[in-house]
Amino acid sequence: MFCILAFIVFGILGIFSASYRALAKEAWLCVKKRITLKPCDTSLSEKIRAKAVGPLILKHPKIAKSINRYFEILSWSVVILSIISTFYVSQSVYNLVRYQSCNPVNPEKCLLGVEACINKDAGSFFNGLKRILNIESIDKKFYSPLGRTFGNQEAKITIIEFMCPECPACAVTGPIVKKAIESYSDKIAFKIYYFPLPQHPFSYISSAATEAAAKQEKFLPYLEAEFNSLDKWSSLKTENEVRSFLINLAKNLNLDEKEFIKVIDDPNVKQIIDNDLNLALKNGINSTPSFIFLKEKDGQFKTEKATGAREFLDTLNNFLK
């Protein structure tokens, strides 16, 4: 087993130093013999054991004796840990490509991931690769959703947002987007679309409630109220409980309760949400909040995507230059 460990270690070190390549080659010869159940006649094990134990003999004889005695067991342990580590690294790389997060279940725990809620029903591995390489096609024109369109609709810059009211990352980004809408209402056209995520059980009912508020020109205040109370209503057990909670939010904002409930229960609202969802998928959107920036100049469009608060601000500043 030691030869396998030596091959892994020296194979990696050999990339950077020629002095380790000979040891890697010797270790590989030993590995091939061990695989075919032949004895390994190389002295590699003794060489490495001597180098590992030798410097410790005079200063720490007890430690040196223990290492020498359990050298094979230690080798097995390191090899097993290496195999496990390789598996998890490979899994993380796959998840990063497919879901844009090395941990799609808890994306906030992935340092390489984006500040977003990831769509667990994302497309294939290759679709994820296209998203990372940013080579998928992006629409240049988006319809203006009633009550969810803000700013100057004649502006050269358009920002498209896909969001889920139940997404914690959207709640974090919400105030930043609201401030941008208020600050650049003369320079930018803002359009906001729904992207209910399957892992959020109340994403559809909360989107329907937000749409009901949009019908009464209260989209932004209502969405802000949803985000501010997200911990409360997202932890409820049933959709009916959530529905009642969201209706109370509307009453607190002095919305017409009857009209609000009428829209929530309207089957056509689900079709509106599904249309937004399909628009997101068509444009390669895989997480919320996701943004598409469009800038028209001399008939040509500059397009760029952003996910999460930091990317949104960076891209916004870049497009405003």
Coordinates of C-alpha atoms in Angstrom, one line a residue:
M1 CA 0.0 0.0 0.0
F2 CA 2.9 2.3 0.6
C3 CA 3.8 2.3 -3.1
I4 CA 0.4 3.6 -3.9
L5 CA 0.8 6.5 -1.4
A6 CA 4.3 7.2 -2.8
F7 CA 3.0 7.3 -6.4
I8 CA 0.3 9.8 -5.5
V9 CA 2.6 12.0 -3.5
F10 CA 5.6 11.9 -5.8
G11 CA 3.4 12.0 -8.9
I12 CA 2.1 15.4 -7.7
L13 CA 5.5 16.6 -6.6
G14 CA 7.0 15.5 -9.8
I15 CA 5.0 18.1 -11.7
F16 CA 7.1 20.8 -10.0
S17 CA 10.4 19.1 -9.5
A18 CA 12.3 16.6 -11.7
S19 CA 14.0 15.1 -8.6
Y20 CA 10.7 13.4 -7.6
R21 CA 9.9 12.0 -11.0
A22 CA 12.3 9.1 -10.6
L23 CA 10.7 8.2 -7.3
A24 CA 7.2 8.5 -8.9
K25 CA 8.3 6.2 -11.7
E26 CA 9.7 3.7 -9.2
A27 CA 6.5 3.9 -7.2
W28 CA 4.4 3.3 -10.3
L29 CA 6.3 0.1 -11.1
C30 CA 5.6 -1.1 -7.7
V31 CA 1.9 -0.2 -7.9
K32 CA 1.6 -2.3 -11.2
K33 CA 3.2 -5.3 -9.4
R34 CA 0.9 -5.0 -6.4
I35 CA -2.2 -4.7 -8.7
T36 CA -1.2 -8.0 -10.4
L37 CA -0.6 -9.6 -7.0
K38 CA 3.2 -9.8 -7.5
P39 CA 5.7 -8.9 -4.8
C40 CA 7.2 -5.5 -5.0
D41 CA 11.0 -5.9 -5.3
T42 CA 11.8 -2.2 -5.1
S43 CA 13.5 -0.8 -2.1
L44 CA 11.4 2.4 -2.3
S45 CA 9.6 1.6 1.0
E46 CA 12.9 1.3 2.8
K47 CA 14.2 4.5 1.3
I48 CA 11.3 6.6 2.3
R49 CA 11.0 4.9 5.7
A50 CA 14.6 5.8 6.4
K51 CA 14.2 9.4 5.3
A52 CA 11.0 9.7 7.5
V53 CA 12.3 8.0 10.6
G54 CA 16.1 8.9 10.3
P55 CA 15.9 12.5 11.4
L56 CA 13.7 11.6 14.4
I57 CA 15.8 8.8 15.9
L58 CA 18.2 11.1 17.8
K59 CA 15.7 13.7 18.9
H60 CA 12.5 11.7 19.3
P61 CA 13.4 8.0 19.5
K62 CA 10.0 7.0 20.8
I63 CA 8.1 8.7 18.0
A64 CA 10.6 7.3 15.4
K65 CA 10.0 3.8 16.8
S66 CA 6.2 4.2 16.6
I67 CA 6.3 5.5 13.0
N68 CA 8.6 2.6 12.0
R69 CA 6.4 0.1 13.6
Y70 CA 3.1 1.3 12.2
F71 CA 4.5 2.6 8.9
E72 CA 2.3 0.3 6.8
I73 CA -0.9 1.2 8.7
L74 CA -0.1 4.9 8.4
S75 CA 0.4 4.4 4.6
W76 CA -3.0 2.7 4.4
S77 CA -4.7 5.5 6.3
V78 CA -3.2 8.3 4.1
V79 CA -4.2 6.4 0.9
I80 CA -7.8 6.0 2.1
L81 CA -8.0 9.6 3.1
S82 CA -6.5 10.6 -0.3
I83 CA -9.2 8.5 -2.1
I84 CA -12.0 10.1 0.0
S85 CA -10.6 13.6 -0.5
T86 CA -10.4 13.0 -4.3
F87 CA -14.0 11.8 -4.4
Y88 CA -15.2 14.9 -2.5
V89 CA -13.1 17.3 -4.6
S90 CA -14.4 15.7 -7.8
Q91 CA -18.0 16.0 -6.5
S92 CA -17.5 19.6 -5.6
V93 CA -16.1 20.4 -9.0
Y94 CA -19.0 18.7 -10.7
N95 CA -21.5 20.6 -8.5
L96 CA -19.7 23.9 -9.2
V97 CA -20.1 23.4 -12.9
R98 CA -23.7 22.1 -12.9
Y99 CA -25.1 24.2 -10.0
Q100 CA -22.6 27.1 -9.8
S101 CA -22.0 26.0 -6.2
C102 CA -19.8 23.3 -4.8
N103 CA -22.5 22.7 -2.2
P104 CA -26.0 23.1 -3.9
V105 CA -27.8 22.0 -0.8
N106 CA -26.2 24.8 1.4
P107 CA -24.6 27.1 -1.2
E108 CA -23.8 29.7 1.5
K109 CA -21.2 27.2 2.8
C110 CA -19.3 27.1 -0.5
L111 CA -16.6 29.6 -0.6
L112 CA -16.4 29.2 -4.4
G113 CA -20.1 29.5 -5.0
V114 CA -22.2 32.5 -5.7
E115 CA -24.3 34.5 -3.3
A116 CA -27.5 32.9 -4.4
C117 CA -30.2 30.2 -4.1
I118 CA -29.3 27.5 -6.6
N119 CA -31.9 25.8 -8.7
K120 CA -31.6 22.1 -7.8
D121 CA -33.5 21.1 -10.9
A122 CA -30.8 22.7 -13.1
G123 CA -30.0 21.3 -16.5
S124 CA -27.2 19.0 -17.5
F125 CA -23.6 19.2 -16.7
F126 CA -22.9 20.8 -20.1
N127 CA -25.6 23.4 -19.6
G128 CA -23.8 24.3 -16.3
L129 CA -20.5 24.6 -18.2
K130 CA -22.1 26.9 -20.7
R131 CA -23.4 29.1 -18.0
I132 CA -19.9 29.4 -16.4
L133 CA -18.3 30.1 -19.7
N134 CA -21.1 32.5 -20.5
I135 CA -21.6 31.2 -24.0
E136 CA -25.3 30.6 -23.9
S137 CA -27.6 33.0 -25.9
I138 CA -29.3 35.9 -24.1
D139 CA -32.5 37.6 -25.3
K140 CA -31.9 41.3 -26.2
K141 CA -35.5 42.3 -25.6
F142 CA -37.7 41.4 -22.6
Y143 CA -41.4 42.2 -22.2
S144 CA -42.3 44.8 -19.5
P145 CA -44.2 43.0 -16.7
L146 CA -47.2 45.1 -15.4
G147 CA -46.4 46.6 -12.0
R148 CA -42.8 45.2 -12.1
T149 CA -41.2 47.6 -14.5
F150 CA -39.4 50.7 -13.1
G151 CA -37.1 53.5 -14.2
N152 CA -36.7 55.0 -17.6
Q153 CA -38.0 52.6 -20.2
E154 CA -36.3 54.6 -23.0
A155 CA -32.9 54.3 -21.3
K156 CA -30.0 52.6 -23.0
I157 CA -29.3 50.3 -20.0
T158 CA -31.8 47.6 -19.0
I159 CA -31.5 45.4 -15.9
I160 CA -33.4 42.2 -15.8
E161 CA -33.8 40.5 -12.4
F162 CA -35.0 37.0 -11.8
M163 CA -35.9 36.5 -8.1
C164 CA -37.7 34.2 -5.7
P165 CA -39.5 35.8 -2.7
E166 CA -38.6 32.8 -0.6
C167 CA -34.9 33.0 -1.4
P168 CA -32.8 34.4 1.5
A169 CA -30.1 35.7 -0.9
C170 CA -32.9 37.7 -2.7
A171 CA -33.8 39.2 0.7
V172 CA -30.2 40.3 1.2
T173 CA -30.0 41.8 -2.3
G174 CA -33.5 43.3 -2.2
P175 CA -32.5 46.6 -0.5
I176 CA -29.6 47.1 -2.8
V177 CA -31.8 46.6 -5.9
K178 CA -34.4 49.0 -4.4
K179 CA -31.7 51.7 -3.8
A180 CA -30.4 51.3 -7.4
I181 CA -34.0 51.7 -8.8
E182 CA -34.4 54.9 -6.7
S183 CA -30.9 56.3 -7.6
Y184 CA -30.8 55.5 -11.3
S185 CA -34.4 55.8 -12.3
D186 CA -33.5 58.2 -15.1
K187 CA -30.6 56.2 -16.5
I188 CA -31.8 52.6 -16.3
A189 CA -34.9 50.5 -17.1
F190 CA -35.5 47.8 -14.4
K191 CA -37.7 44.8 -15.0
I192 CA -38.3 42.1 -12.4
Y193 CA -39.4 38.5 -13.1
Y194 CA -40.3 35.6 -10.9
F195 CA -38.2 32.5 -10.7
P196 CA -39.8 30.2 -8.1
L197 CA -37.2 27.6 -7.0
P198 CA -38.4 24.0 -6.5
Q199 CA -36.6 23.6 -3.1
H200 CA -38.7 26.4 -1.7
P201 CA -42.1 25.0 -0.9
F202 CA -43.9 28.4 -0.7
S203 CA -42.2 30.0 -3.7
Y204 CA -45.3 29.9 -5.9
I205 CA -47.8 31.2 -3.3
S206 CA -45.4 34.0 -2.3
S207 CA -44.8 34.9 -6.0
A208 CA -48.6 35.0 -6.5
A209 CA -49.0 37.3 -3.5
T210 CA -46.3 39.6 -4.9
E211 CA -48.0 39.6 -8.2
A212 CA -51.3 40.5 -6.4
A213 CA -49.5 43.5 -4.9
A214 CA -48.0 44.4 -8.3
K215 CA -51.6 44.7 -9.7
Q216 CA -52.2 47.4 -7.1
E217 CA -48.9 49.2 -7.9
K218 CA -47.4 48.0 -4.6
F219 CA -44.8 45.5 -5.8
L220 CA -41.7 47.0 -4.2
P221 CA -43.2 47.8 -0.8
Y222 CA -44.9 44.4 -0.6
L223 CA -41.7 42.5 -1.7
E224 CA -39.8 44.4 1.0
A225 CA -42.4 43.4 3.6
E226 CA -42.1 39.7 2.4
F227 CA -38.3 39.8 2.7
N228 CA -38.4 41.5 6.1
S229 CA -40.7 38.7 7.5
L230 CA -39.1 35.9 5.5
D231 CA -38.0 34.0 8.6
K232 CA -41.5 34.0 9.9
W233 CA -43.6 32.9 7.0
S234 CA -41.1 30.5 5.4
S235 CA -41.0 28.5 8.6
L236 CA -44.7 27.9 8.6
K237 CA -45.9 24.3 8.0
T238 CA -48.7 24.7 5.4
E239 CA -49.5 26.8 2.4
N240 CA -52.7 27.9 3.9
E241 CA -50.8 29.3 6.9
V242 CA -48.5 31.1 4.5
R243 CA -51.4 32.4 2.5
S244 CA -53.0 33.9 5.6
F245 CA -49.7 35.5 6.6
L246 CA -49.2 37.0 3.2
I247 CA -52.8 38.4 3.1
N248 CA -52.1 40.1 6.5
L249 CA -49.0 41.7 5.0
A250 CA -51.2 43.1 2.3
K251 CA -53.7 44.5 4.8
N252 CA -50.8 46.1 6.7
L253 CA -49.9 48.0 3.5
N254 CA -53.5 49.1 3.0
L255 CA -54.0 47.0 -0.1
D256 CA -57.5 46.1 -1.3
E257 CA -57.9 42.7 0.5
K258 CA -60.6 41.4 -1.8
E259 CA -58.7 42.3 -5.0
F260 CA -55.5 40.8 -3.5
I261 CA -57.2 37.5 -2.7
K262 CA -58.8 37.4 -6.1
V263 CA -55.4 37.6 -7.8
I264 CA -53.8 35.1 -5.5
D265 CA -56.5 32.5 -6.4
D266 CA -56.6 33.4 -10.1
P267 CA -55.2 30.4 -12.1
N268 CA -53.9 32.8 -14.7
V269 CA -51.4 34.1 -12.2
K270 CA -49.7 30.7 -12.1
Q271 CA -49.3 31.0 -15.9
I272 CA -47.7 34.4 -15.5
I273 CA -45.2 33.0 -13.0
D274 CA -44.5 30.0 -15.2
N275 CA -43.9 32.3 -18.2
D276 CA -41.3 34.1 -16.2
L277 CA -39.8 30.8 -15.1
N278 CA -39.5 29.6 -18.7
L279 CA -38.0 33.0 -19.7
A280 CA -35.3 32.5 -17.0
L281 CA -34.5 28.9 -18.1
K282 CA -34.4 30.0 -21.8
N283 CA -31.7 32.6 -20.9
G284 CA -29.6 30.1 -18.9
I285 CA -30.6 31.4 -15.5
N286 CA -29.9 28.9 -12.7
S287 CA -30.1 30.8 -9.4
T288 CA -31.7 33.7 -7.7
P289 CA -31.2 36.6 -7.6
S290 CA -29.8 36.6 -11.1
F291 CA -29.4 39.7 -13.3
I292 CA -29.0 40.3 -17.0
F293 CA -27.5 43.6 -17.9
L294 CA -28.2 45.0 -21.4
K295 CA -26.7 48.1 -22.8
E296 CA -27.5 49.4 -26.3
K297 CA -25.1 51.5 -28.3
D298 CA -25.2 52.2 -32.0
G299 CA -27.6 49.3 -32.5
Q300 CA -25.3 46.9 -30.8
F301 CA -26.0 45.2 -27.4
K302 CA -23.5 44.6 -24.6
T303 CA -24.8 41.8 -22.3
E304 CA -23.5 40.5 -19.0
K305 CA -24.9 38.4 -16.2
A306 CA -24.5 38.8 -12.5
T307 CA -25.6 36.8 -9.5
G308 CA -25.8 38.0 -5.9
A309 CA -25.3 41.4 -4.4
R310 CA -21.5 41.8 -5.1
E311 CA -21.7 40.9 -8.7
F312 CA -24.8 43.1 -9.2
L313 CA -23.0 46.1 -7.8
D314 CA -19.8 45.5 -9.7
T315 CA -21.6 45.0 -13.0
L316 CA -23.9 48.0 -12.3
N317 CA -20.8 50.3 -11.8
N318 CA -19.2 48.9 -15.0
F319 CA -22.3 49.5 -17.1
L320 CA -22.8 53.1 -15.8
K321 CA -19.3 54.1 -16.9

